[in-house]
Amino acid sequence: MTQTRTAAFFDLDKTIIATSSAAAFSRPFFAGGLISRADVIRSAYAHFLFMAGGADADQTERLRAHLSSLVTGWDVETVSRIVAETLHDHIDPVVYAEAVELIEAHHERGHDVVVVSASGSELVEPIAAVLGADHTISSRMEVVDGLFTGQIDFYAYGENKAVALRELAEREGYDLAASYAYSDSVTDAPMLAAVGHAAAVNPDRTLRRLAEESGWDVLTFSRPVALRTGLSAATPLLAAAGVAAVAVVAWLVVRGLRRRRAVPGPQDRVRTP
């Protein structure tokens, strides 16, 4: 297949939104009876580590195992209803204006936009639909008889993100050398290295150093904006959100718990070929 199309791959947590998607839903899950008060406290601690970038691999694995166990047996329809009712309340206010503008700028240039996230597909796809994204890459959780089993079929994490990115590029005919990628996390280095134009968003010291060594751009996103006011009128909004239980698991599974900008143009910090 002749690869002539261009794509822009966006990480979700702390790149498109200013928080973690899992933490954003901890309160409605508690209110809906899916998690206990103790689980909320654990979620808050995990969120702190994630935002501070302070969790090591062992902590991440322990939290992953706990959360995988936590969602085992959750009813998919119940989770779907909770997320559908609360998606805009908990996600809209924390979307970075700079990310929304960059997504729109890529679309204006005819680029496909792909949201890539360690969170589960049941959460990522509704958020991506709100943003008008063309495709998603995300983790996949096993469901049997309408219930989450706690098993994870695919981790969209680390090298797996890059593998899925290349597979999507093959199917869709994307020229990765001409494509773009954006992420805040050093665990996404394989994804950033897979494209010709990579940018580290709000990077910590480790990712900033890697960006400098790799010739990647560094962007600062600092303006969370209500999504429905930040999107243009032409951008499709989500009518009904999908299931989101796996967001709680997948965020910690694979994240290591860890100004208006055109594309490309004279004010753009992303390099062109």
mmCIF file of N, CA and C in Angstrom, residues 139-258:
data_model
loop_
_atom_site.group_PDB
_atom_site.id
_atom_site.type_symbol
_atom_site.label_atom_id
_atom_site.label_comp_id
_atom_site.label_asym_id
_atom_site.label_seq_id
_atom_site.Cartn_x
_atom_site.Cartn_y
_atom_site.Cartn_z
ATOM 1 N N SER A 139 -6.181 0.333 25.613
ATOM 2 C CA SER A 139 -6.169 -0.992 26.220
ATOM 3 C C SER A 139 -7.533 -1.644 26.070
ATOM 4 N N ARG A 140 -7.527 -2.970 26.062
ATOM 5 C CA ARG A 140 -8.774 -3.711 25.917
ATOM 6 C C ARG A 140 -8.945 -4.675 27.083
ATOM 7 N N MET A 141 -10.099 -4.582 27.751
ATOM 8 C CA MET A 141 -10.416 -5.442 28.877
ATOM 9 C C MET A 141 -11.351 -6.559 28.439
ATOM 10 N N GLU A 142 -11.214 -7.708 29.090
ATOM 11 C CA GLU A 142 -12.058 -8.847 28.776
ATOM 12 C C GLU A 142 -13.428 -8.700 29.441
ATOM 13 N N VAL A 143 -14.483 -8.988 28.680
ATOM 14 C CA VAL A 143 -15.854 -8.974 29.181
ATOM 15 C C VAL A 143 -16.493 -10.322 28.880
ATOM 16 N N VAL A 144 -17.087 -10.932 29.890
ATOM 17 C CA VAL A 144 -17.793 -12.207 29.724
ATOM 18 C C VAL A 144 -19.168 -12.086 30.369
ATOM 19 N N ASP A 145 -20.198 -12.395 29.606
ATOM 20 C CA ASP A 145 -21.573 -12.319 30.100
ATOM 21 C C ASP A 145 -21.907 -10.959 30.693
ATOM 22 N N GLY A 146 -21.394 -9.912 30.052
ATOM 23 C CA GLY A 146 -21.711 -8.557 30.481
ATOM 24 C C GLY A 146 -20.950 -8.067 31.684
ATOM 25 N N LEU A 147 -19.953 -8.823 32.149
ATOM 26 C CA LEU A 147 -19.177 -8.449 33.322
ATOM 27 C C LEU A 147 -17.695 -8.382 32.977
ATOM 28 N N PHE A 148 -16.978 -7.453 33.624
ATOM 29 C CA PHE A 148 -15.534 -7.396 33.463
ATOM 30 C C PHE A 148 -14.894 -8.522 34.267
ATOM 31 N N THR A 149 -13.997 -9.267 33.623
ATOM 32 C CA THR A 149 -13.347 -10.394 34.295
ATOM 33 C C THR A 149 -12.118 -9.967 35.082
ATOM 34 N N GLY A 150 -11.595 -8.770 34.810
ATOM 35 C CA GLY A 150 -10.352 -8.332 35.435
ATOM 36 C C GLY A 150 -9.135 -8.645 34.586
ATOM 37 N N GLN A 151 -9.323 -9.423 33.529
ATOM 38 C CA GLN A 151 -8.216 -9.739 32.621
ATOM 39 C C GLN A 151 -8.063 -8.633 31.580
ATOM 40 N N ILE A 152 -6.835 -8.375 31.199
ATOM 41 C CA ILE A 152 -6.537 -7.342 30.216
ATOM 42 C C ILE A 152 -6.028 -8.019 28.947
ATOM 43 N N ASP A 153 -6.765 -7.868 27.865
ATOM 44 C CA ASP A 153 -6.405 -8.524 26.610
ATOM 45 C C ASP A 153 -5.246 -7.833 25.902
ATOM 46 N N PHE A 154 -5.174 -6.519 26.034
ATOM 47 C CA PHE A 154 -4.103 -5.763 25.367
ATOM 48 C C PHE A 154 -3.766 -4.536 26.194
ATOM 49 N N TYR A 155 -2.478 -4.381 26.516
ATOM 50 C CA TYR A 155 -1.985 -3.197 27.210
ATOM 51 C C TYR A 155 -1.487 -2.190 26.176
ATOM 52 N N ALA A 156 -2.117 -1.059 26.088
ATOM 53 C CA ALA A 156 -1.608 0.003 25.206
ATOM 54 C C ALA A 156 -0.589 0.808 25.999
ATOM 55 N N TYR A 157 0.547 0.225 26.177
ATOM 56 C CA TYR A 157 1.575 0.798 27.051
ATOM 57 C C TYR A 157 2.961 0.583 26.469
ATOM 58 N N GLY A 158 3.806 1.609 26.596
ATOM 59 C CA GLY A 158 5.188 1.462 26.181
ATOM 60 C C GLY A 158 5.319 1.054 24.726
ATOM 61 N N GLU A 159 6.079 0.015 24.484
ATOM 62 C CA GLU A 159 6.322 -0.457 23.120
ATOM 63 C C GLU A 159 5.026 -0.912 22.447
ATOM 64 N N ASN A 160 4.054 -1.387 23.250
ATOM 65 C CA ASN A 160 2.785 -1.824 22.662
ATOM 66 C C ASN A 160 2.076 -0.689 21.934
ATOM 67 N N LYS A 161 2.215 0.530 22.452
ATOM 68 C CA LYS A 161 1.614 1.674 21.757
ATOM 69 C C LYS A 161 2.233 1.832 20.376
ATOM 70 N N ALA A 162 3.547 1.711 20.308
ATOM 71 C CA ALA A 162 4.234 1.867 19.027
ATOM 72 C C ALA A 162 3.854 0.752 18.064
ATOM 73 N N VAL A 163 3.720 -0.466 18.580
ATOM 74 C CA VAL A 163 3.313 -1.588 17.730
ATOM 75 C C VAL A 163 1.924 -1.334 17.153
ATOM 76 N N ALA A 164 0.978 -0.934 18.016
ATOM 77 C CA ALA A 164 -0.385 -0.666 17.551
ATOM 78 C C ALA A 164 -0.414 0.520 16.590
ATOM 79 N N LEU A 165 0.440 1.501 16.842
ATOM 80 C CA LEU A 165 0.523 2.663 15.960
ATOM 81 C C LEU A 165 0.967 2.246 14.565
ATOM 82 N N ARG A 166 1.986 1.395 14.501
ATOM 83 C CA ARG A 166 2.480 0.957 13.198
ATOM 84 C C ARG A 166 1.449 0.085 12.481
ATOM 85 N N GLU A 167 0.728 -0.734 13.236
ATOM 86 C CA GLU A 167 -0.316 -1.556 12.621
ATOM 87 C C GLU A 167 -1.430 -0.691 12.046
ATOM 88 N N LEU A 168 -1.829 0.343 12.789
ATOM 89 C CA LEU A 168 -2.860 1.254 12.291
ATOM 90 C C LEU A 168 -2.359 1.996 11.058
ATOM 91 N N ALA A 169 -1.097 2.407 11.085
ATOM 92 C CA ALA A 169 -0.524 3.113 9.943
ATOM 93 C C ALA A 169 -0.533 2.231 8.697
ATOM 94 N N GLU A 170 -0.262 0.964 8.887
ATOM 95 C CA GLU A 170 -0.275 0.033 7.753
ATOM 96 C C GLU A 170 -1.677 -0.100 7.181
ATOM 97 N N ARG A 171 -2.663 -0.202 8.063
ATOM 98 C CA ARG A 171 -4.044 -0.361 7.591
ATOM 99 C C ARG A 171 -4.559 0.897 6.899
ATOM 100 N N GLU A 172 -4.217 2.052 7.469
ATOM 101 C CA GLU A 172 -4.777 3.309 6.977
ATOM 102 C C GLU A 172 -3.901 4.007 5.941
ATOM 103 N N GLY A 173 -2.697 3.513 5.730
ATOM 104 C CA GLY A 173 -1.807 4.127 4.754
ATOM 105 C C GLY A 173 -1.146 5.400 5.227
ATOM 106 N N TYR A 174 -0.843 5.499 6.531
ATOM 107 C CA TYR A 174 -0.172 6.690 7.047
ATOM 108 C C TYR A 174 1.325 6.632 6.762
ATOM 109 N N ASP A 175 1.874 7.745 6.379
ATOM 110 C CA ASP A 175 3.317 7.902 6.251
ATOM 111 C C ASP A 175 3.833 8.361 7.609
ATOM 112 N N LEU A 176 4.417 7.453 8.378
ATOM 113 C CA LEU A 176 4.838 7.797 9.734
ATOM 114 C C LEU A 176 5.961 8.837 9.746
ATOM 115 N N ALA A 177 6.768 8.862 8.705
ATOM 116 C CA ALA A 177 7.832 9.868 8.650
ATOM 117 C C ALA A 177 7.260 11.275 8.548
ATOM 118 N N ALA A 178 6.053 11.395 8.018
ATOM 119 C CA ALA A 178 5.405 12.695 7.891
ATOM 120 C C ALA A 178 4.405 12.961 9.009
ATOM 121 N N SER A 179 4.246 12.000 9.911
ATOM 122 C CA SER A 179 3.223 12.092 10.941
ATOM 123 C C SER A 179 3.762 12.688 12.231
ATOM 124 N N TYR A 180 2.847 12.948 13.175
ATOM 125 C CA TYR A 180 3.140 13.655 14.420
ATOM 126 C C TYR A 180 2.719 12.813 15.625
ATOM 127 N N ALA A 181 3.388 13.040 16.757
ATOM 128 C CA ALA A 181 2.978 12.395 18.002
ATOM 129 C C ALA A 181 3.236 13.342 19.162
ATOM 130 N N TYR A 182 2.343 13.288 20.156
ATOM 131 C CA TYR A 182 2.413 14.167 21.325
ATOM 132 C C TYR A 182 2.185 13.341 22.586
ATOM 133 N N SER A 183 3.059 13.504 23.581
ATOM 134 C CA SER A 183 2.864 12.814 24.851
ATOM 135 C C SER A 183 3.634 13.508 25.965
ATOM 136 N N ASP A 184 3.150 13.300 27.193
ATOM 137 C CA ASP A 184 3.808 13.857 28.371
ATOM 138 C C ASP A 184 4.728 12.846 29.035
ATOM 139 N N SER A 185 4.648 11.573 28.650
ATOM 140 C CA SER A 185 5.283 10.501 29.420
ATOM 141 C C SER A 185 6.477 9.878 28.723
ATOM 142 N N VAL A 186 7.547 9.651 29.473
ATOM 143 C CA VAL A 186 8.723 9.002 28.907
ATOM 144 C C VAL A 186 8.407 7.557 28.524
ATOM 145 N N THR A 187 7.362 6.960 29.111
ATOM 146 C CA THR A 187 6.983 5.606 28.711
ATOM 147 C C THR A 187 6.451 5.562 27.284
ATOM 148 N N ASP A 188 6.113 6.731 26.744
ATOM 149 C CA ASP A 188 5.647 6.813 25.361
ATOM 150 C C ASP A 188 6.767 7.114 24.381
ATOM 151 N N ALA A 189 8.007 6.997 24.833
ATOM 152 C CA ALA A 189 9.145 7.247 23.947
ATOM 153 C C ALA A 189 9.090 6.404 22.677
ATOM 154 N N PRO A 190 8.690 5.112 22.747
ATOM 155 C CA PRO A 190 8.601 4.340 21.500
ATOM 156 C C PRO A 190 7.605 4.938 20.515
ATOM 157 N N MET A 191 6.484 5.443 21.012
ATOM 158 C CA MET A 191 5.500 6.067 20.131
ATOM 159 C C MET A 191 6.053 7.345 19.519
ATOM 160 N N LEU A 192 6.704 8.145 20.344
ATOM 161 C CA LEU A 192 7.274 9.394 19.844
ATOM 162 C C LEU A 192 8.367 9.119 18.801
ATOM 163 N N ALA A 193 9.145 8.075 19.027
ATOM 164 C CA ALA A 193 10.235 7.751 18.107
ATOM 165 C C ALA A 193 9.740 7.159 16.798
ATOM 166 N N ALA A 194 8.473 6.720 16.771
ATOM 167 C CA ALA A 194 7.940 6.049 15.584
ATOM 168 C C ALA A 194 7.520 7.014 14.489
ATOM 169 N N VAL A 195 7.454 8.322 14.800
ATOM 170 C CA VAL A 195 6.998 9.300 13.808
ATOM 171 C C VAL A 195 8.114 10.289 13.487
ATOM 172 N N GLY A 196 7.875 11.034 12.438
ATOM 173 C CA GLY A 196 8.886 12.002 12.022
ATOM 174 C C GLY A 196 8.864 13.300 12.789
ATOM 175 N N HIS A 197 7.741 13.619 13.445
ATOM 176 C CA HIS A 197 7.584 14.890 14.151
ATOM 177 C C HIS A 197 6.999 14.624 15.528
ATOM 178 N N ALA A 198 7.865 14.558 16.534
ATOM 179 C CA ALA A 198 7.428 14.241 17.891
ATOM 180 C C ALA A 198 7.540 15.468 18.787
ATOM 181 N N ALA A 199 6.668 15.532 19.790
ATOM 182 C CA ALA A 199 6.700 16.638 20.739
ATOM 183 C C ALA A 199 6.408 16.121 22.134
ATOM 184 N N ALA A 200 7.222 16.536 23.089
ATOM 185 C CA ALA A 200 6.998 16.229 24.499
ATOM 186 C C ALA A 200 6.151 17.348 25.088
ATOM 187 N N VAL A 201 5.044 16.991 25.721
ATOM 188 C CA VAL A 201 4.108 17.961 26.268
ATOM 189 C C VAL A 201 4.266 18.012 27.787
ATOM 190 N N ASN A 202 4.550 19.190 28.311
ATOM 191 C CA ASN A 202 4.731 19.358 29.761
ATOM 192 C C ASN A 202 5.646 18.267 30.339
ATOM 193 N N PRO A 203 6.827 18.062 29.767
ATOM 194 C CA PRO A 203 7.635 16.906 30.158
ATOM 195 C C PRO A 203 8.293 17.072 31.525
ATOM 196 N N ASP A 204 8.520 15.943 32.197
ATOM 197 C CA ASP A 204 9.348 15.976 33.388
ATOM 198 C C ASP A 204 10.811 16.010 32.954
ATOM 199 N N ARG A 205 11.705 15.990 33.918
ATOM 200 C CA ARG A 205 13.130 16.144 33.602
ATOM 201 C C ARG A 205 13.629 15.038 32.673
ATOM 202 N N THR A 206 13.189 13.803 32.934
ATOM 203 C CA THR A 206 13.663 12.676 32.126
ATOM 204 C C THR A 206 13.217 12.798 30.681
ATOM 205 N N LEU A 207 11.938 13.095 30.477
ATOM 206 C CA LEU A 207 11.436 13.208 29.109
ATOM 207 C C LEU A 207 12.011 14.439 28.418
ATOM 208 N N ARG A 208 12.199 15.514 29.158
ATOM 209 C CA ARG A 208 12.788 16.712 28.557
ATOM 210 C C ARG A 208 14.199 16.424 28.056
ATOM 211 N N ARG A 209 14.959 15.698 28.858
ATOM 212 C CA ARG A 209 16.321 15.355 28.435
ATOM 213 C C ARG A 209 16.295 14.468 27.195
ATOM 214 N N LEU A 210 15.390 13.493 27.178
ATOM 215 C CA LEU A 210 15.277 12.624 26.014
ATOM 216 C C LEU A 210 14.846 13.410 24.781
ATOM 217 N N ALA A 211 13.930 14.363 24.965
ATOM 218 C CA ALA A 211 13.477 15.186 23.847
ATOM 219 C C ALA A 211 14.635 15.987 23.262
ATOM 220 N N GLU A 212 15.467 16.522 24.143
ATOM 221 C CA GLU A 212 16.624 17.288 23.679
ATOM 222 C C GLU A 212 17.595 16.396 22.922
ATOM 223 N N GLU A 213 17.814 15.191 23.441
ATOM 224 C CA GLU A 213 18.737 14.264 22.788
ATOM 225 C C GLU A 213 18.197 13.780 21.446
ATOM 226 N N SER A 214 16.869 13.671 21.344
ATOM 227 C CA SER A 214 16.242 13.111 20.142
ATOM 228 C C SER A 214 15.826 14.158 19.134
ATOM 229 N N GLY A 215 15.954 15.436 19.492
ATOM 230 C CA GLY A 215 15.546 16.503 18.587
ATOM 231 C C GLY A 215 14.046 16.702 18.531
ATOM 232 N N TRP A 216 13.332 16.261 19.582
ATOM 233 C CA TRP A 216 11.882 16.450 19.631
ATOM 234 C C TRP A 216 11.560 17.829 20.182
ATOM 235 N N ASP A 217 10.427 18.368 19.783
ATOM 236 C CA ASP A 217 10.000 19.645 20.313
ATOM 237 C C ASP A 217 9.411 19.495 21.709
ATOM 238 N N VAL A 218 9.392 20.588 22.438
ATOM 239 C CA VAL A 218 8.818 20.614 23.781
ATOM 240 C C VAL A 218 7.708 21.648 23.801
ATOM 241 N N LEU A 219 6.500 21.218 24.170
ATOM 242 C CA LEU A 219 5.336 22.092 24.199
ATOM 243 C C LEU A 219 4.824 22.235 25.627
ATOM 244 N N THR A 220 4.260 23.389 25.914
ATOM 245 C CA THR A 220 3.654 23.637 27.221
ATOM 246 C C THR A 220 2.163 23.861 27.045
ATOM 247 N N PHE A 221 1.374 22.965 27.643
ATOM 248 C CA PHE A 221 -0.080 23.115 27.667
ATOM 249 C C PHE A 221 -0.459 23.530 29.081
ATOM 250 N N SER A 222 -1.208 24.623 29.222
ATOM 251 C CA SER A 222 -1.466 25.155 30.565
ATOM 252 C C SER A 222 -2.862 25.710 30.752
ATOM 253 N N ARG A 223 -3.745 25.575 29.751
ATOM 254 C CA ARG A 223 -5.044 26.247 29.829
ATOM 255 C C ARG A 223 -6.191 25.239 29.710
ATOM 256 N N PRO A 224 -6.552 24.569 30.813
ATOM 257 C CA PRO A 224 -7.755 23.726 30.749
ATOM 258 C C PRO A 224 -8.970 24.582 30.415
ATOM 259 N N VAL A 225 -9.845 24.058 29.576
ATOM 260 C CA VAL A 225 -11.011 24.820 29.126
ATOM 261 C C VAL A 225 -12.197 23.875 29.030
ATOM 262 N N ALA A 226 -13.389 24.374 29.315
ATOM 263 C CA ALA A 226 -14.588 23.560 29.147
ATOM 264 C C ALA A 226 -14.670 23.112 27.698
ATOM 265 N N LEU A 227 -14.736 21.815 27.484
ATOM 266 C CA LEU A 227 -14.619 21.264 26.138
ATOM 267 C C LEU A 227 -15.675 21.799 25.193
ATOM 268 N N ARG A 228 -16.914 21.909 25.662
ATOM 269 C CA ARG A 228 -17.988 22.319 24.767
ATOM 270 C C ARG A 228 -17.853 23.768 24.323
ATOM 271 N N THR A 229 -17.123 24.579 25.097
ATOM 272 C CA THR A 229 -16.873 25.948 24.656
ATOM 273 C C THR A 229 -15.559 26.044 23.899
ATOM 274 N N GLY A 230 -14.692 25.033 24.075
ATOM 275 C CA GLY A 230 -13.394 25.072 23.413
ATOM 276 C C GLY A 230 -13.412 24.532 22.013
ATOM 277 N N LEU A 231 -14.406 23.711 21.681
ATOM 278 C CA LEU A 231 -14.479 23.137 20.350
ATOM 279 C C LEU A 231 -15.248 24.039 19.412
ATOM 280 N N SER A 232 -14.912 23.973 18.143
ATOM 281 C CA SER A 232 -15.657 24.721 17.143
ATOM 282 C C SER A 232 -17.032 24.111 16.972
ATOM 283 N N ALA A 233 -17.964 24.857 16.424
ATOM 284 C CA ALA A 233 -19.336 24.376 16.259
ATOM 285 C C ALA A 233 -19.399 23.162 15.353
ATOM 286 N N ALA A 234 -18.416 23.024 14.464
ATOM 287 C CA ALA A 234 -18.447 21.929 13.501
ATOM 288 C C ALA A 234 -17.976 20.610 14.092
ATOM 289 N N THR A 235 -17.367 20.671 15.290
ATOM 290 C CA THR A 235 -16.836 19.465 15.878
ATOM 291 C C THR A 235 -17.955 18.634 16.471
ATOM 292 N N PRO A 236 -18.077 17.368 16.104
ATOM 293 C CA PRO A 236 -19.179 16.552 16.616
ATOM 294 C C PRO A 236 -19.054 16.311 18.106
ATOM 295 N N LEU A 237 -20.177 16.388 18.834
ATOM 296 C CA LEU A 237 -20.199 16.103 20.251
ATOM 297 C C LEU A 237 -20.801 14.731 20.476
ATOM 298 N N LEU A 238 -20.443 14.140 21.583
ATOM 299 C CA LEU A 238 -20.905 12.803 21.890
ATOM 300 C C LEU A 238 -22.339 12.827 22.382
ATOM 301 N N ALA A 239 -23.171 11.950 21.818
ATOM 302 C CA ALA A 239 -24.556 11.866 22.259
ATOM 303 C C ALA A 239 -24.697 10.933 23.445
ATOM 304 N N ALA A 240 -23.944 9.835 23.433
ATOM 305 C CA ALA A 240 -24.025 8.903 24.557
ATOM 306 C C ALA A 240 -22.663 8.277 24.779
ATOM 307 N N ALA A 241 -22.188 8.303 26.020
ATOM 308 C CA ALA A 241 -20.866 7.768 26.323
ATOM 309 C C ALA A 241 -20.926 6.258 26.432
ATOM 310 N N GLY A 242 -19.805 5.620 26.161
ATOM 311 C CA GLY A 242 -19.738 4.175 26.281
ATOM 312 C C GLY A 242 -19.278 3.744 27.652
ATOM 313 N N VAL A 243 -18.960 2.475 27.767
ATOM 314 C CA VAL A 243 -18.552 1.903 29.036
ATOM 315 C C VAL A 243 -17.189 2.422 29.433
ATOM 316 N N ALA A 244 -16.949 2.600 30.762
ATOM 317 C CA ALA A 244 -15.661 3.140 31.162
ATOM 318 C C ALA A 244 -15.015 2.469 32.336
ATOM 319 N N ALA A 245 -15.425 1.340 32.724
ATOM 320 C CA ALA A 245 -14.827 0.722 33.902
ATOM 321 C C ALA A 245 -13.337 0.543 33.752
ATOM 322 N N VAL A 246 -12.874 0.166 32.568
ATOM 323 C CA VAL A 246 -11.474 -0.147 32.429
ATOM 324 C C VAL A 246 -10.594 1.068 32.556
ATOM 325 N N ALA A 247 -11.142 2.237 32.491
ATOM 326 C CA ALA A 247 -10.308 3.414 32.666
ATOM 327 C C ALA A 247 -9.610 3.373 34.000
ATOM 328 N N VAL A 248 -10.320 2.928 35.027
ATOM 329 C CA VAL A 248 -9.727 2.882 36.349
ATOM 330 C C VAL A 248 -8.544 1.936 36.358
ATOM 331 N N VAL A 249 -8.694 0.781 35.700
ATOM 332 C CA VAL A 249 -7.591 -0.161 35.658
ATOM 333 C C VAL A 249 -6.492 0.320 34.737
ATOM 334 N N ALA A 250 -6.847 0.647 33.513
ATOM 335 C CA ALA A 250 -5.828 0.807 32.484
ATOM 336 C C ALA A 250 -4.949 2.008 32.715
ATOM 337 N N TRP A 251 -5.502 3.043 33.373
ATOM 338 C CA TRP A 251 -4.657 4.209 33.649
ATOM 339 C C TRP A 251 -3.431 3.781 34.428
ATOM 340 N N LEU A 252 -3.627 2.995 35.516
ATOM 341 C CA LEU A 252 -2.511 2.597 36.351
ATOM 342 C C LEU A 252 -1.809 1.377 35.796
ATOM 343 N N VAL A 253 -2.506 0.644 34.951
ATOM 344 C CA VAL A 253 -1.890 -0.516 34.330
ATOM 345 C C VAL A 253 -0.652 -0.099 33.585
ATOM 346 N N VAL A 254 -0.759 0.983 32.820
ATOM 347 C CA VAL A 254 0.289 1.224 31.858
ATOM 348 C C VAL A 254 0.871 2.607 31.866
ATOM 349 N N ARG A 255 0.466 3.462 32.749
ATOM 350 C CA ARG A 255 0.967 4.831 32.721
ATOM 351 C C ARG A 255 2.243 5.010 33.514
ATOM 352 N N GLY A 256 2.718 3.951 34.211
ATOM 353 C CA GLY A 256 3.882 4.128 35.054
ATOM 354 C C GLY A 256 3.519 4.955 36.249
ATOM 355 N N LEU A 257 2.188 4.962 36.626
ATOM 356 C CA LEU A 257 1.664 5.827 37.683
ATOM 357 C C LEU A 257 2.452 7.092 37.684
ATOM 358 N N ARG A 258 2.619 6.508 36.936
ATOM 359 C CA ARG A 258 3.641 7.488 36.911
ATOM 360 C C ARG A 258 3.059 8.744 37.518
#
